[in-house]
Amino acid sequence: MRWLPVIAALLCACAPTQRDDEVQLTYYYLQYCRVCDATRAQVNRFPDEFHGQVSVRTVQSLAPEAKEAAENLKWQSHGLVITRGRKIVYSAADHRANSYDAHVALRQLMNLPLDCR
């Protein structure tokens, strides 16, 4: 029993934290929108396509986080953001946010060749 606090402390110290080079795509989407549903389905495949180098989050546009992002980035209601660490490297507002442009931005960010889509 005396080892339990030591093991807990070691596990907490080894827990992963967000790195400055971590690439994250966050898509703030409108609920019940067919365009947003299609985009969301496509961006959710990116972690597999990029072999875990990209993490993807989807957030409904009425969530407080989404409202704050829309206000800060001057969107009408929703959009897509790609960040590396804390730096925004790509942003698209409202229905101008699409998976193809996000895919191109990610490939350029990671210095990967563009495919023939």
Short mmCIF file of N, CA and C in Angstrom, two decimals:
data_model
loop_
_atom_site.label_atom_id
_atom_site.label_comp_id
_atom_site.label_asym_id
_atom_site.label_seq_id
_atom_site.Cartn_x
_atom_site.Cartn_y
_atom_site.Cartn_z
N MET A 1 0.81 -1.20 0.00
CA MET A 1 0.00 0.00 0.00
C MET A 1 0.85 1.26 0.00
N ARG A 2 2.06 1.16 0.52
CA ARG A 2 2.91 2.36 0.56
C ARG A 2 3.38 2.75 -0.84
N TRP A 3 3.37 1.82 -1.78
CA TRP A 3 3.83 2.10 -3.13
C TRP A 3 2.76 2.76 -3.99
N LEU A 4 1.53 2.70 -3.57
CA LEU A 4 0.43 3.23 -4.37
C LEU A 4 0.59 4.73 -4.68
N PRO A 5 0.93 5.59 -3.70
CA PRO A 5 1.13 7.01 -4.04
C PRO A 5 2.31 7.24 -4.98
N VAL A 6 3.36 6.43 -4.83
CA VAL A 6 4.53 6.58 -5.70
C VAL A 6 4.18 6.20 -7.13
N ILE A 7 3.44 5.10 -7.30
CA ILE A 7 3.02 4.68 -8.64
C ILE A 7 2.10 5.72 -9.26
N ALA A 8 1.17 6.25 -8.48
CA ALA A 8 0.25 7.28 -8.99
C ALA A 8 1.01 8.52 -9.43
N ALA A 9 2.01 8.93 -8.67
CA ALA A 9 2.80 10.10 -9.02
C ALA A 9 3.59 9.87 -10.31
N LEU A 10 4.13 8.67 -10.48
CA LEU A 10 4.88 8.35 -11.70
C LEU A 10 3.96 8.34 -12.91
N LEU A 11 2.77 7.78 -12.77
CA LEU A 11 1.83 7.74 -13.89
C LEU A 11 1.41 9.15 -14.29
N CYS A 12 1.19 10.02 -13.32
CA CYS A 12 0.80 11.40 -13.63
C CYS A 12 1.94 12.15 -14.30
N ALA A 13 3.17 11.89 -13.89
CA ALA A 13 4.32 12.57 -14.48
C ALA A 13 4.55 12.13 -15.91
N CYS A 14 4.14 10.91 -16.24
CA CYS A 14 4.35 10.38 -17.58
C CYS A 14 3.17 10.61 -18.51
N ALA A 15 2.12 11.25 -18.03
CA ALA A 15 0.93 11.48 -18.86
C ALA A 15 1.27 12.41 -20.01
N PRO A 16 0.74 12.15 -21.21
CA PRO A 16 1.06 13.00 -22.36
C PRO A 16 0.46 14.39 -22.20
N THR A 17 1.18 15.37 -22.68
CA THR A 17 0.71 16.75 -22.69
C THR A 17 0.74 17.24 -24.13
N GLN A 18 0.05 18.35 -24.39
CA GLN A 18 0.04 18.89 -25.75
C GLN A 18 1.40 19.48 -26.07
N ARG A 19 1.96 19.00 -27.18
CA ARG A 19 3.26 19.47 -27.61
C ARG A 19 3.10 20.67 -28.54
N ASP A 20 4.19 21.42 -28.69
CA ASP A 20 4.16 22.59 -29.57
C ASP A 20 4.07 22.20 -31.04
N ASP A 21 4.45 20.97 -31.38
CA ASP A 21 4.40 20.54 -32.77
C ASP A 21 3.18 19.67 -33.08
N GLU A 22 2.28 19.50 -32.11
CA GLU A 22 1.09 18.69 -32.31
C GLU A 22 0.12 19.39 -33.24
N VAL A 23 -0.38 18.66 -34.24
CA VAL A 23 -1.31 19.21 -35.22
C VAL A 23 -2.73 18.76 -34.84
N GLN A 24 -3.61 19.74 -34.71
CA GLN A 24 -4.99 19.44 -34.35
C GLN A 24 -5.94 20.18 -35.28
N LEU A 25 -6.95 19.45 -35.76
CA LEU A 25 -8.00 20.04 -36.57
C LEU A 25 -9.26 20.05 -35.71
N THR A 26 -9.87 21.21 -35.58
CA THR A 26 -11.13 21.33 -34.84
C THR A 26 -12.18 21.85 -35.81
N TYR A 27 -13.27 21.08 -35.92
CA TYR A 27 -14.35 21.47 -36.82
C TYR A 27 -15.59 21.78 -35.98
N TYR A 28 -15.99 23.04 -36.03
CA TYR A 28 -17.20 23.49 -35.35
C TYR A 28 -18.32 23.42 -36.38
N TYR A 29 -19.30 22.55 -36.17
CA TYR A 29 -20.30 22.24 -37.19
C TYR A 29 -21.71 22.61 -36.75
N LEU A 30 -22.57 22.83 -37.75
CA LEU A 30 -23.98 23.07 -37.49
C LEU A 30 -24.70 21.72 -37.38
N GLN A 31 -25.47 21.57 -36.35
CA GLN A 31 -26.23 20.34 -36.19
C GLN A 31 -27.36 20.31 -37.23
N TYR A 32 -27.64 19.14 -37.78
CA TYR A 32 -28.70 18.90 -38.77
C TYR A 32 -28.42 19.56 -40.13
N CYS A 33 -27.18 19.86 -40.42
CA CYS A 33 -26.81 20.45 -41.71
C CYS A 33 -26.14 19.35 -42.55
N ARG A 34 -26.65 19.10 -43.73
CA ARG A 34 -26.09 18.04 -44.58
C ARG A 34 -24.66 18.35 -45.02
N VAL A 35 -24.38 19.60 -45.32
CA VAL A 35 -23.03 19.98 -45.73
C VAL A 35 -22.06 19.74 -44.59
N CYS A 36 -22.43 20.17 -43.39
CA CYS A 36 -21.58 19.99 -42.23
C CYS A 36 -21.42 18.50 -41.89
N ASP A 37 -22.49 17.72 -42.04
CA ASP A 37 -22.40 16.28 -41.78
C ASP A 37 -21.40 15.62 -42.72
N ALA A 38 -21.43 16.00 -43.99
CA ALA A 38 -20.49 15.43 -44.95
C ALA A 38 -19.05 15.83 -44.64
N THR A 39 -18.84 17.10 -44.31
CA THR A 39 -17.50 17.57 -43.97
C THR A 39 -17.00 16.88 -42.71
N ARG A 40 -17.86 16.74 -41.73
CA ARG A 40 -17.49 16.10 -40.47
C ARG A 40 -17.08 14.64 -40.71
N ALA A 41 -17.83 13.93 -41.54
CA ALA A 41 -17.50 12.53 -41.84
C ALA A 41 -16.13 12.43 -42.52
N GLN A 42 -15.84 13.37 -43.40
CA GLN A 42 -14.56 13.33 -44.11
C GLN A 42 -13.38 13.70 -43.22
N VAL A 43 -13.51 14.73 -42.39
CA VAL A 43 -12.39 15.11 -41.53
C VAL A 43 -12.15 14.08 -40.43
N ASN A 44 -13.18 13.33 -40.05
CA ASN A 44 -12.99 12.30 -39.04
C ASN A 44 -12.11 11.15 -39.54
N ARG A 45 -11.88 11.06 -40.84
CA ARG A 45 -10.98 10.04 -41.40
C ARG A 45 -9.52 10.49 -41.41
N PHE A 46 -9.25 11.76 -41.16
CA PHE A 46 -7.89 12.28 -41.24
C PHE A 46 -6.90 11.60 -40.28
N PRO A 47 -7.27 11.30 -39.03
CA PRO A 47 -6.28 10.65 -38.16
C PRO A 47 -5.74 9.35 -38.76
N ASP A 48 -6.60 8.56 -39.37
CA ASP A 48 -6.14 7.32 -40.02
C ASP A 48 -5.31 7.62 -41.26
N GLU A 49 -5.78 8.57 -42.05
CA GLU A 49 -5.08 8.90 -43.29
C GLU A 49 -3.68 9.45 -43.03
N PHE A 50 -3.55 10.25 -41.97
CA PHE A 50 -2.25 10.84 -41.65
C PHE A 50 -1.51 10.04 -40.58
N HIS A 51 -1.92 8.80 -40.38
CA HIS A 51 -1.24 7.85 -39.49
C HIS A 51 -1.03 8.40 -38.07
N GLY A 52 -2.06 9.02 -37.54
CA GLY A 52 -2.02 9.51 -36.17
C GLY A 52 -1.27 10.81 -35.96
N GLN A 53 -0.80 11.45 -37.01
CA GLN A 53 -0.07 12.71 -36.87
C GLN A 53 -1.00 13.90 -36.70
N VAL A 54 -2.29 13.69 -36.94
CA VAL A 54 -3.30 14.74 -36.82
C VAL A 54 -4.39 14.25 -35.87
N SER A 55 -4.74 15.09 -34.92
CA SER A 55 -5.91 14.76 -34.09
C SER A 55 -7.07 15.63 -34.55
N VAL A 56 -8.26 15.05 -34.52
CA VAL A 56 -9.46 15.75 -35.00
C VAL A 56 -10.48 15.83 -33.87
N ARG A 57 -11.02 17.02 -33.70
CA ARG A 57 -12.11 17.24 -32.75
C ARG A 57 -13.27 17.85 -33.52
N THR A 58 -14.47 17.41 -33.20
CA THR A 58 -15.66 18.04 -33.75
C THR A 58 -16.50 18.57 -32.60
N VAL A 59 -16.96 19.79 -32.75
CA VAL A 59 -17.70 20.47 -31.68
C VAL A 59 -18.95 21.09 -32.30
N GLN A 60 -20.10 20.83 -31.71
CA GLN A 60 -21.36 21.39 -32.19
C GLN A 60 -21.33 22.91 -32.02
N SER A 61 -21.84 23.64 -32.99
CA SER A 61 -21.70 25.10 -33.04
C SER A 61 -22.39 25.85 -31.91
N LEU A 62 -23.29 25.22 -31.18
CA LEU A 62 -23.96 25.89 -30.07
C LEU A 62 -23.21 25.73 -28.75
N ALA A 63 -22.14 24.95 -28.74
CA ALA A 63 -21.34 24.78 -27.53
C ALA A 63 -20.63 26.09 -27.21
N PRO A 64 -20.41 26.39 -25.94
CA PRO A 64 -19.73 27.64 -25.57
C PRO A 64 -18.36 27.80 -26.24
N GLU A 65 -17.61 26.72 -26.36
CA GLU A 65 -16.30 26.78 -27.02
C GLU A 65 -16.45 27.22 -28.48
N ALA A 66 -17.46 26.70 -29.16
CA ALA A 66 -17.69 27.04 -30.57
C ALA A 66 -18.12 28.49 -30.72
N LYS A 67 -18.98 28.94 -29.83
CA LYS A 67 -19.43 30.34 -29.89
C LYS A 67 -18.26 31.29 -29.67
N GLU A 68 -17.38 30.94 -28.75
CA GLU A 68 -16.20 31.76 -28.48
C GLU A 68 -15.26 31.77 -29.69
N ALA A 69 -15.06 30.62 -30.30
CA ALA A 69 -14.20 30.54 -31.50
C ALA A 69 -14.80 31.36 -32.63
N ALA A 70 -16.09 31.26 -32.84
CA ALA A 70 -16.75 32.03 -33.91
C ALA A 70 -16.59 33.53 -33.68
N GLU A 71 -16.72 33.95 -32.46
CA GLU A 71 -16.57 35.38 -32.14
C GLU A 71 -15.12 35.83 -32.34
N ASN A 72 -14.17 35.04 -31.85
CA ASN A 72 -12.75 35.41 -31.96
C ASN A 72 -12.26 35.41 -33.40
N LEU A 73 -12.75 34.48 -34.21
CA LEU A 73 -12.28 34.36 -35.59
C LEU A 73 -13.20 35.07 -36.59
N LYS A 74 -14.22 35.76 -36.04
CA LYS A 74 -15.14 36.57 -36.85
C LYS A 74 -15.90 35.72 -37.89
N TRP A 75 -16.37 34.56 -37.45
CA TRP A 75 -17.22 33.71 -38.26
C TRP A 75 -18.66 34.06 -37.97
N GLN A 76 -19.57 33.69 -38.88
CA GLN A 76 -20.99 33.89 -38.60
C GLN A 76 -21.47 32.88 -37.56
N SER A 77 -21.13 31.59 -37.76
CA SER A 77 -21.65 30.60 -36.81
C SER A 77 -20.73 29.41 -36.58
N HIS A 78 -19.94 29.02 -37.58
CA HIS A 78 -19.14 27.81 -37.44
C HIS A 78 -17.94 27.87 -38.37
N GLY A 79 -17.07 26.84 -38.30
CA GLY A 79 -15.91 26.82 -39.18
C GLY A 79 -14.93 25.73 -38.80
N LEU A 80 -13.74 25.81 -39.37
CA LEU A 80 -12.72 24.80 -39.20
C LEU A 80 -11.40 25.49 -38.91
N VAL A 81 -10.64 24.94 -37.95
CA VAL A 81 -9.35 25.50 -37.57
C VAL A 81 -8.32 24.39 -37.50
N ILE A 82 -7.15 24.63 -38.05
CA ILE A 82 -6.02 23.72 -37.89
C ILE A 82 -4.96 24.46 -37.11
N THR A 83 -4.51 23.84 -36.03
CA THR A 83 -3.48 24.45 -35.20
C THR A 83 -2.27 23.52 -35.11
N ARG A 84 -1.12 24.13 -34.95
CA ARG A 84 0.10 23.41 -34.60
C ARG A 84 0.55 24.02 -33.28
N GLY A 85 0.42 23.22 -32.22
CA GLY A 85 0.63 23.76 -30.89
C GLY A 85 -0.45 24.78 -30.60
N ARG A 86 -0.05 26.00 -30.30
CA ARG A 86 -1.02 27.07 -30.03
C ARG A 86 -1.23 28.00 -31.21
N LYS A 87 -0.49 27.76 -32.29
CA LYS A 87 -0.55 28.65 -33.46
C LYS A 87 -1.58 28.16 -34.47
N ILE A 88 -2.45 29.07 -34.91
CA ILE A 88 -3.43 28.75 -35.95
C ILE A 88 -2.71 28.81 -37.29
N VAL A 89 -2.75 27.69 -38.03
CA VAL A 89 -2.09 27.64 -39.33
C VAL A 89 -3.08 27.66 -40.49
N TYR A 90 -4.36 27.38 -40.20
CA TYR A 90 -5.38 27.41 -41.24
C TYR A 90 -6.73 27.61 -40.57
N SER A 91 -7.57 28.42 -41.21
CA SER A 91 -8.91 28.65 -40.70
C SER A 91 -9.84 28.91 -41.88
N ALA A 92 -11.04 28.36 -41.79
CA ALA A 92 -12.05 28.60 -42.82
C ALA A 92 -13.39 28.79 -42.12
N ALA A 93 -14.14 29.78 -42.56
CA ALA A 93 -15.38 30.15 -41.89
C ALA A 93 -16.60 29.54 -42.57
N ASP A 94 -17.56 29.21 -41.73
CA ASP A 94 -18.89 28.81 -42.15
C ASP A 94 -18.83 27.70 -43.21
N HIS A 95 -19.58 27.80 -44.29
CA HIS A 95 -19.59 26.72 -45.28
C HIS A 95 -18.45 26.82 -46.28
N ARG A 96 -17.54 27.76 -46.09
CA ARG A 96 -16.31 27.76 -46.87
C ARG A 96 -15.33 26.73 -46.30
N ALA A 97 -15.61 26.22 -45.12
CA ALA A 97 -14.80 25.16 -44.52
C ALA A 97 -15.15 23.85 -45.19
N ASN A 98 -14.17 23.22 -45.82
CA ASN A 98 -14.44 21.93 -46.45
C ASN A 98 -13.24 21.01 -46.25
N SER A 99 -13.49 19.74 -46.40
CA SER A 99 -12.46 18.75 -46.11
C SER A 99 -11.32 18.76 -47.13
N TYR A 100 -11.62 19.09 -48.37
CA TYR A 100 -10.55 19.09 -49.38
C TYR A 100 -9.51 20.17 -49.06
N ASP A 101 -9.96 21.39 -48.80
CA ASP A 101 -9.02 22.47 -48.47
C ASP A 101 -8.26 22.16 -47.19
N ALA A 102 -8.93 21.57 -46.21
CA ALA A 102 -8.26 21.18 -44.97
C ALA A 102 -7.21 20.12 -45.24
N HIS A 103 -7.53 19.18 -46.11
CA HIS A 103 -6.59 18.11 -46.48
C HIS A 103 -5.35 18.70 -47.14
N VAL A 104 -5.54 19.62 -48.06
CA VAL A 104 -4.42 20.28 -48.73
C VAL A 104 -3.58 21.05 -47.71
N ALA A 105 -4.21 21.78 -46.82
CA ALA A 105 -3.49 22.55 -45.80
C ALA A 105 -2.67 21.62 -44.90
N LEU A 106 -3.23 20.49 -44.52
CA LEU A 106 -2.50 19.53 -43.68
C LEU A 106 -1.31 18.95 -44.42
N ARG A 107 -1.48 18.59 -45.67
CA ARG A 107 -0.37 18.01 -46.44
C ARG A 107 0.75 19.04 -46.61
N GLN A 108 0.40 20.30 -46.85
CA GLN A 108 1.42 21.34 -46.97
C GLN A 108 2.11 21.57 -45.62
N LEU A 109 1.36 21.57 -44.55
CA LEU A 109 1.91 21.78 -43.22
C LEU A 109 2.91 20.69 -42.87
N MET A 110 2.63 19.48 -43.28
CA MET A 110 3.49 18.33 -42.96
C MET A 110 4.51 18.04 -44.05
N ASN A 111 4.61 18.93 -45.04
CA ASN A 111 5.55 18.77 -46.15
C ASN A 111 5.36 17.44 -46.86
N LEU A 112 4.11 17.06 -47.08
CA LEU A 112 3.80 15.85 -47.83
C LEU A 112 3.40 16.24 -49.24
N PRO A 113 3.69 15.41 -50.23
CA PRO A 113 3.27 15.76 -51.60
C PRO A 113 1.75 15.76 -51.72
N LEU A 114 1.25 16.64 -52.55
CA LEU A 114 -0.20 16.69 -52.79
C LEU A 114 -0.58 15.54 -53.69
N ASP A 115 -1.73 14.96 -53.44
CA ASP A 115 -2.19 13.85 -54.27
C ASP A 115 -2.99 14.37 -55.46
N CYS A 116 -3.52 13.49 -56.24
CA CYS A 116 -4.20 13.86 -57.49
C CYS A 116 -5.72 13.86 -57.34
N ARG A 117 -6.24 14.36 -56.27
CA ARG A 117 -7.69 14.36 -56.08
C ARG A 117 -8.36 15.26 -57.07
#
